[in-house]
């Protein structure tokens, strides 16, 4: 069995980075506006994901998003870990050790994915690239390097919300541990029940949150 904890923690740490203002170059304004439009357009999304760490270990699962404020990373069978965003916090549940940890998601990149009212230009910057089909947006907090950084990657797609498709992200923690999330089979606008984001609390047998 993979030692999943370091990679998952690295992902959470980068996802929970606090938002900070960043100067936005004039030529980047259009693409950042397109990213903002995409984020505002998405109400629900489901996708398959693969998570790879720098050692090449790969885990897979299903991602479910519902605005405002709900997200679930359901890992493949045999991985005793669940990540759920709800109630203003990102919750990490490790069923193997009956442990639950929570991180605030307010003012974080993940928070912007979940809150269509947030202004991405206030805390993120465009990453220059040579492929005009790709739009990459990076966020980090220089005051808290322990949070790491995250780069969200989009591809231009006329049929996707706002003309962009979220392809995944790359998370880098303060120890330079890299975790890459890739999304496939993205679907938008389908009905998603709030019960999807409930979870069993391993600290109290039979209790669901």
Short mmCIF file of C-alpha atoms in Angstrom, two decimals:
data_model
loop_
_atom_site.label_atom_id
_atom_site.label_comp_id
_atom_site.label_asym_id
_atom_site.label_seq_id
_atom_site.Cartn_x
_atom_site.Cartn_y
_atom_site.Cartn_z
CA UNK A 1 0.00 0.00 0.00
CA UNK A 2 1.25 3.50 -0.79
CA UNK A 3 2.24 5.84 2.01
CA UNK A 4 -0.40 8.34 0.95
CA UNK A 5 -0.20 10.74 3.84
CA UNK A 6 2.80 12.92 2.79
CA UNK A 7 1.46 13.53 -0.71
CA UNK A 8 -2.04 14.28 0.50
CA UNK A 9 -0.81 16.62 3.24
CA UNK A 10 1.37 18.44 0.69
CA UNK A 11 -1.66 18.91 -1.52
CA UNK A 12 -3.77 20.25 1.35
CA UNK A 13 -1.03 22.60 2.54
CA UNK A 14 -0.75 24.19 -0.88
CA UNK A 15 -4.50 24.31 -1.36
CA UNK A 16 -4.83 26.14 1.96
CA UNK A 17 -2.33 28.91 1.17
CA UNK A 18 -3.61 32.32 2.24
CA UNK A 19 -4.50 34.81 -0.47
CA UNK A 20 -2.16 37.72 -1.04
CA UNK A 21 -2.22 40.60 -3.52
CA UNK A 22 -0.03 40.15 -6.62
CA UNK A 23 0.77 42.67 -9.37
CA UNK A 24 -0.96 41.69 -12.61
CA UNK A 25 0.69 42.60 -15.88
CA UNK A 26 -1.55 44.33 -18.39
CA UNK A 27 -1.15 41.57 -20.97
CA UNK A 28 -2.29 38.98 -18.42
CA UNK A 29 -5.53 40.76 -17.57
CA UNK A 30 -7.52 39.08 -20.33
CA UNK A 31 -6.55 35.56 -19.33
CA UNK A 32 -7.14 36.24 -15.65
CA UNK A 33 -10.56 37.60 -16.56
CA UNK A 34 -11.21 34.37 -18.49
CA UNK A 35 -10.23 32.32 -15.44
CA UNK A 36 -12.54 34.45 -13.30
CA UNK A 37 -15.37 33.91 -15.81
CA UNK A 38 -14.80 30.15 -15.72
CA UNK A 39 -14.86 30.07 -11.93
CA UNK A 40 -18.06 32.11 -11.84
CA UNK A 41 -19.71 29.92 -14.48
CA UNK A 42 -19.20 26.56 -12.77
CA UNK A 43 -21.94 25.57 -10.31
CA UNK A 44 -21.16 21.85 -10.11
CA UNK A 45 -18.35 19.70 -11.47
CA UNK A 46 -17.39 16.05 -11.29
CA UNK A 47 -14.15 14.62 -12.63
CA UNK A 48 -11.83 11.68 -12.31
CA UNK A 49 -8.47 12.62 -10.80
CA UNK A 50 -5.00 11.15 -10.60
CA UNK A 51 -2.57 12.28 -7.92
CA UNK A 52 1.16 11.79 -8.43
CA UNK A 53 3.95 12.64 -6.02
CA UNK A 54 7.59 13.33 -6.90
CA UNK A 55 8.44 9.66 -6.39
CA UNK A 56 6.01 8.66 -9.10
CA UNK A 57 3.41 7.09 -6.83
CA UNK A 58 -0.05 7.55 -8.28
CA UNK A 59 -3.46 7.46 -6.63
CA UNK A 60 -6.77 7.91 -8.39
CA UNK A 61 -10.29 8.84 -7.40
CA UNK A 62 -13.31 11.01 -8.06
CA UNK A 63 -13.59 14.75 -7.44
CA UNK A 64 -16.99 16.35 -6.81
CA UNK A 65 -17.53 20.11 -6.52
CA UNK A 66 -20.66 22.07 -5.68
CA UNK A 67 -20.89 25.79 -5.06
CA UNK A 68 -20.84 27.41 -2.73
CA UNK A 69 -18.21 25.80 -0.56
CA UNK A 70 -18.46 22.04 -1.14
CA UNK A 71 -15.79 19.67 -2.46
CA UNK A 72 -15.00 15.97 -2.06
CA UNK A 73 -11.91 13.95 -3.00
CA UNK A 74 -12.97 10.30 -2.91
CA UNK A 75 -9.84 8.16 -3.27
CA UNK A 76 -9.69 4.74 -4.87
CA UNK A 77 -10.65 1.62 -2.96
CA UNK A 78 -7.99 0.63 -0.44
CA UNK A 79 -6.87 4.20 0.34
CA UNK A 80 -8.25 5.03 3.82
CA UNK A 81 -8.26 8.79 3.26
CA UNK A 82 -11.01 11.26 2.44
CA UNK A 83 -10.86 15.03 1.85
CA UNK A 84 -14.04 17.09 2.13
CA UNK A 85 -14.57 20.85 1.95
CA UNK A 86 -17.68 22.17 3.69
CA UNK A 87 -18.57 24.70 6.35
CA UNK A 88 -15.64 26.98 5.50
CA UNK A 89 -12.99 24.35 6.17
CA UNK A 90 -11.06 21.65 4.37
CA UNK A 91 -11.32 18.41 6.35
CA UNK A 92 -8.77 15.60 6.08
CA UNK A 93 -10.00 12.24 7.40
CA UNK A 94 -7.56 9.36 7.87
CA UNK A 95 -9.58 6.28 8.70
CA UNK A 96 -6.48 4.14 9.26
CA UNK A 97 -5.58 6.08 12.42
CA UNK A 98 -9.04 7.54 13.18
CA UNK A 99 -7.78 11.08 12.78
CA UNK A 100 -9.57 14.21 11.58
CA UNK A 101 -7.80 17.50 10.75
CA UNK A 102 -9.26 20.76 9.48
CA UNK A 103 -7.78 23.74 7.62
CA UNK A 104 -9.52 27.05 6.83
CA UNK A 105 -10.13 27.58 3.13
CA UNK A 106 -11.15 31.24 3.27
CA UNK A 107 -8.96 33.40 1.02
CA UNK A 108 -7.27 30.35 -0.50
CA UNK A 109 -7.03 29.22 -4.13
CA UNK A 110 -9.37 26.37 -3.32
CA UNK A 111 -11.71 28.88 -1.75
CA UNK A 112 -11.94 30.70 -5.06
CA UNK A 113 -12.88 27.47 -6.81
CA UNK A 114 -15.75 27.17 -4.34
CA UNK A 115 -16.81 30.83 -4.07
CA UNK A 116 -17.77 32.54 -7.36
CA UNK A 117 -17.72 35.99 -5.74
CA UNK A 118 -13.98 35.97 -5.07
CA UNK A 119 -11.74 38.12 -7.26
CA UNK A 120 -8.82 36.00 -8.46
CA UNK A 121 -6.83 39.05 -9.57
CA UNK A 122 -6.35 40.06 -5.93
CA UNK A 123 -4.11 37.14 -4.99
CA UNK A 124 -2.95 35.26 -8.10
CA UNK A 125 -0.74 35.86 -11.11
CA UNK A 126 -0.55 34.42 -14.57
CA UNK A 127 2.37 32.07 -15.29
CA UNK A 128 3.97 32.87 -18.66
CA UNK A 129 4.08 29.99 -21.12
CA UNK A 130 4.81 29.16 -24.74
CA UNK A 131 1.62 27.23 -25.47
CA UNK A 132 -1.18 29.72 -26.06
CA UNK A 133 -3.74 26.99 -25.46
CA UNK A 134 -2.70 26.72 -21.81
CA UNK A 135 -3.52 29.21 -19.05
CA UNK A 136 -1.70 28.71 -15.74
CA UNK A 137 -2.39 30.70 -12.57
CA UNK A 138 -0.10 30.59 -9.53
CA UNK A 139 -0.85 31.55 -5.91
CA UNK A 140 1.35 31.55 -2.80
CA UNK A 141 1.84 33.50 0.41
CA UNK A 142 5.43 34.79 0.80
CA UNK A 143 4.72 35.54 4.47
CA UNK A 144 4.01 31.84 5.07
CA UNK A 145 6.40 29.75 2.96
CA UNK A 146 5.38 26.69 4.97
CA UNK A 147 2.08 26.75 3.07
CA UNK A 148 3.87 26.13 -0.23
CA UNK A 149 2.40 27.19 -3.56
CA UNK A 150 -0.16 25.99 -6.05
CA UNK A 151 -0.46 26.41 -9.81
CA UNK A 152 -3.87 25.86 -11.39
CA UNK A 153 -3.75 24.75 -15.03
CA UNK A 154 -6.50 25.42 -17.58
CA UNK A 155 -6.78 24.61 -21.27
CA UNK A 156 -8.76 26.75 -23.69
CA UNK A 157 -11.95 24.93 -24.70
CA UNK A 158 -14.84 26.62 -26.48
CA UNK A 159 -17.35 24.16 -25.04
CA UNK A 160 -16.25 24.56 -21.41
CA UNK A 161 -17.60 27.16 -18.95
CA UNK A 162 -16.04 30.52 -19.72
CA UNK A 163 -14.04 28.95 -22.55
CA UNK A 164 -11.60 27.23 -20.15
CA UNK A 165 -11.33 23.70 -18.78
CA UNK A 166 -9.59 23.09 -15.44
CA UNK A 167 -7.03 20.37 -16.13
CA UNK A 168 -5.61 20.14 -12.62
CA UNK A 169 -2.92 21.72 -10.46
CA UNK A 170 0.61 21.34 -9.16
CA UNK A 171 1.22 21.76 -5.42
CA UNK A 172 4.71 22.39 -4.01
CA UNK A 173 5.24 22.36 -0.24
CA UNK A 174 7.97 24.08 1.76
CA UNK A 175 10.19 20.96 1.49
CA UNK A 176 9.87 21.03 -2.31
CA UNK A 177 7.66 17.95 -2.33
CA UNK A 178 5.64 18.17 -5.52
CA UNK A 179 2.15 16.72 -5.94
CA UNK A 180 0.41 16.83 -9.30
CA UNK A 181 -3.35 16.49 -9.72
CA UNK A 182 -4.69 15.77 -13.22
CA UNK A 183 -8.38 15.83 -14.06
CA UNK A 184 -10.20 13.89 -16.77
CA UNK A 185 -13.83 13.30 -17.75
CA UNK A 186 -14.90 16.70 -16.41
CA UNK A 187 -18.67 17.20 -16.32
CA UNK A 188 -20.45 20.42 -15.46
CA UNK A 189 -23.94 21.38 -14.35
CA UNK A 190 -25.15 17.96 -13.26
CA UNK A 191 -27.28 17.62 -10.13
CA UNK A 192 -25.17 16.90 -7.02
CA UNK A 193 -26.82 16.08 -3.69
CA UNK A 194 -25.57 17.78 -0.52
CA UNK A 195 -25.36 14.30 0.99
CA UNK A 196 -22.35 13.71 -1.24
CA UNK A 197 -20.30 15.83 1.14
CA UNK A 198 -21.22 14.00 4.32
CA UNK A 199 -18.63 11.71 5.88
CA UNK A 200 -18.28 9.15 8.66
CA UNK A 201 -16.37 10.45 11.66
CA UNK A 202 -13.91 7.69 12.65
CA UNK A 203 -13.56 9.13 16.15
CA UNK A 204 -17.19 8.32 16.90
CA UNK A 205 -18.52 5.08 15.51
CA UNK A 206 -21.70 5.47 13.47
CA UNK A 207 -21.59 9.28 13.40
CA UNK A 208 -21.89 11.09 10.07
CA UNK A 209 -20.93 14.70 9.51
#
